[in-house]
Amino acid sequence: MNNHSARTIAISAFAGLLVTYVETMITPALPILVSFFDTNYDHLSWIITAYIISGTVSSAIFGRLADMYGKKNVFLILAIFYTIAVSFGGFAKTLEELIIIRTVQGIGMGMFPVSFALINDQVPKDRLALAQGIVSSTFSGGASIGLVVGAWITQNYGWQWSYHSSIPVAILLVILATIYLHDESTRRPAKIDFVGVGSLGFAIVSFILALSEGEYWGWTSPSIIGLFLISLVMFTAFVLYEKNAAEPFIRMDLLRIRNVFLANITGLFAMSGMFFLFYTVPSMLQDPEPAGFGVSIVESGLILLPAAILNMAFAPLAAKVTTNRGPKNAIIIGLIILLFSYLGLYYNRYSTISILEDASVMGMGISFIFVGVINLLLISVPRERSGESTGMNVVFRNIGTSLAPAIGGVLETLYVSYVLIGAIPGNFHGLPVIPIMHSFPSSQAYDGIYIIGMAFVLIALVLSMFMKNVVVSRGDEN
């Protein structure tokens, strides 16, 4: 690798560290945010969902714009958007304000397909798996920092300072990218399909809104049924329009490539399965007994830390398997590991040690999936369409990611157990105090979530069997 490609990998890795730190530090803070904003897990899920929907649209649009106007230019614009949003994150006073800030923050997610496309332009294909493995492993490094450092900051100084501490790091990313990022890619003229973007975004928002509000509005109410119907109509309109659009948001010709289609659908279900863990384990660990384990936010971060470390540690092995045996085998290995972790979470979550073990197994599996999917895509499409294909993949993965907190939030709010959290002086059936009860997600809620997670992983595993495996020989650039 030359100096330009090494710098591109380093800057992409640094962006991965920053973004995953900011996202992961939110994870152990979820129970605290429920209290801070006086809300429930169902409504709180929108701080994740809004970010993901925004990132979904951003990734596809800016993946295309990067091919049109230069990958470095687009990367810098997205890094600036992200920096601005992070700077305001810690000042949110209401849940609505934080959701709006997170929506703007999601625009920065478009950095990832642009980064992968830059790496694909500059790194020889026989070294591509290693380069993508390095970047993927830094995602886990950022998660490690977020789970522990972010949790410690949140516990001692408040969740706001987790955002404040990220501001100088985000500014540094913009400076480094401006000075050192290199781009020699050929630019392709194209147009943005705003009709496609709008129809798909409207379909996703309608579907998730129906999922999250169904319990409160009534699953058979005209509003919820109407939202599901709107989602179905808009998604159908999106598919029909994209088939005939001159410059479609999602190119159906790319989806006709077997590996592209299967990598995207597999990524959707795998990301859903992964985010069921991230959304549920912090609440399970921090909620008071008997609903949870009553550990501190820092302790919950430490319990999840081995998962992030193992994800990072196994990235080079995942890259080696991808290089020597092909990305299909890496994806299948990762999904099988992911399935075993869910079996553990379903049958064996009766102590913090068992949850640590189950989450650690999942961390290993995710490493294989990430490295395998992105390399399968980049190997299967022409280099001049790498930004478009990786942007499309982020769209599919983010759709899957947005489903997890929506479904998890519904189950965590629907199935609850009540726990005594205090008492006030008074008369209650002859007692001198009035007990204060609070609802928390019950074991039944977690059972349902992990069953759905297993189903998603099994679907992804079946689909991965139909992928065409590709092993790139050294020096083969075709």
mmCIF file of C-alpha atoms in Angstrom, residues 15 26 33 83 92 199 248 257 263 284 350 388 418-419 476:
data_model
loop_
_atom_site.group_PDB
_atom_site.id
_atom_site.type_symbol
_atom_site.label_atom_id
_atom_site.label_comp_id
_atom_site.label_asym_id
_atom_site.label_seq_id
_atom_site.Cartn_x
_atom_site.Cartn_y
_atom_site.Cartn_z
ATOM 1 C CA ALA A 15 -13.994 8.369 11.547
ATOM 2 C CA ILE A 26 -25.748 6.371 24.013
ATOM 3 C CA LEU A 33 -32.380 8.983 29.255
ATOM 4 C CA THR A 83 -19.382 17.837 13.894
ATOM 5 C CA ALA A 92 -30.864 19.050 24.241
ATOM 6 C CA SER A 199 -41.092 7.589 -1.157
ATOM 7 C CA PRO A 248 -32.880 5.671 -9.520
ATOM 8 C CA ILE A 257 -26.457 -9.059 -9.446
ATOM 9 C CA ALA A 263 -25.466 -9.157 0.546
ATOM 10 C CA MET A 284 -31.550 -5.589 31.455
ATOM 11 C CA TYR A 350 -29.430 -15.408 34.683
ATOM 12 C CA GLU A 388 -23.202 3.648 -5.154
ATOM 13 C CA TYR A 418 -43.497 -3.716 38.467
ATOM 14 C CA VAL A 419 -40.713 -3.126 40.978
ATOM 15 C CA ASP A 476 -6.024 -9.971 -9.880
#
